[in-house]
Tab-separated table of C-alpha atoms in Angstrom:
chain	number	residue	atom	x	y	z
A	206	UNK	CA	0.000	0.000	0.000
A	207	UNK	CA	1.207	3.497	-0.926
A	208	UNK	CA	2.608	6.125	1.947
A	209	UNK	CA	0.705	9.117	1.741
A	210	UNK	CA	2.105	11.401	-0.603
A	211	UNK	CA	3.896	8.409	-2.691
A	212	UNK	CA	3.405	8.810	-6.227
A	213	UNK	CA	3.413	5.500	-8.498
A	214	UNK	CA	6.695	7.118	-10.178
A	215	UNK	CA	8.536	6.786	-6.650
A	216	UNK	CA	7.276	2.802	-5.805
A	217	UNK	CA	8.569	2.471	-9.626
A	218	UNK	CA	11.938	3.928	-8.970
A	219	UNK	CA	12.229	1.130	-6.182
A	220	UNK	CA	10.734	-1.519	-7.087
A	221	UNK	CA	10.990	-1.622	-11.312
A	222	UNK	CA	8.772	-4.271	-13.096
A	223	UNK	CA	9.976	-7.456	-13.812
A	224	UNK	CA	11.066	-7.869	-17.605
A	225	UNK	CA	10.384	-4.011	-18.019
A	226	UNK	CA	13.736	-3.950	-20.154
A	227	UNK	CA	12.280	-6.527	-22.223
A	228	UNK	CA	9.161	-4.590	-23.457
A	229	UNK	CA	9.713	-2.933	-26.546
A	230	UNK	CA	7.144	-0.807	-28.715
A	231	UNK	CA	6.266	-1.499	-31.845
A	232	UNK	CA	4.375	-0.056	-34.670
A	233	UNK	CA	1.101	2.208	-33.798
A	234	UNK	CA	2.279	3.148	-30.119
A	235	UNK	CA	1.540	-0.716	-28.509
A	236	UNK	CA	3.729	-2.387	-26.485
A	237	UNK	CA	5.765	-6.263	-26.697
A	238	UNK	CA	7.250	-8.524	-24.947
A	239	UNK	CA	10.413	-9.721	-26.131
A	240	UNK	CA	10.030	-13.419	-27.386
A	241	UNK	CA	13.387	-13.873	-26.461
A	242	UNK	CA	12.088	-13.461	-22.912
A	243	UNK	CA	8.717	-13.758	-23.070
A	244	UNK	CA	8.846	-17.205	-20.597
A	245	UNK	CA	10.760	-16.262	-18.318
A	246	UNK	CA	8.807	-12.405	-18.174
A	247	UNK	CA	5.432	-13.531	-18.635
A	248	UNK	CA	4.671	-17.557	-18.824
A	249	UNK	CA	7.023	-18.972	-16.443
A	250	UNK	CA	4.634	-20.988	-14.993
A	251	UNK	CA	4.324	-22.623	-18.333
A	252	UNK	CA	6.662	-25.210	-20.245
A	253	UNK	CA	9.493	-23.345	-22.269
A	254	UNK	CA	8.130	-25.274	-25.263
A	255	UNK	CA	4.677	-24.055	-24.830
A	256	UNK	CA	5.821	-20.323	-24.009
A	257	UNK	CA	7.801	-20.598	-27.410
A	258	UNK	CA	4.897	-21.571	-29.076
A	259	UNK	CA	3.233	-18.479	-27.911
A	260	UNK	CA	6.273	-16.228	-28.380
């Protein structure tokens, strides 16, 4: 829960989001997930295989 007077900019600065260096925009302003990345980031609790599929 936020202190009074914390902004979401200052619990970012502290605590970044996992895989955030892995998102990457793409045409017409929407973000991605690396594929690379995107089991370890986003499906981990999936097989590798089946993340790849969906990569």
């Amino acid at each position: 829960m936020p202190e009074v007077g914390e902004t979401t900019a200052s619990l970012h600065a502290r605590f970044p989001a996992a895989g955030a260096p892995n998102v990457k925009g793409v045409s017409g302003g929407y973000l991605m997930i690396d594929p690379d990345h995107l089991h370890e980031d986003f499906a981990a609790d999936l097989p590798r295989a089946q993340a790849a599929f969906m990569a």
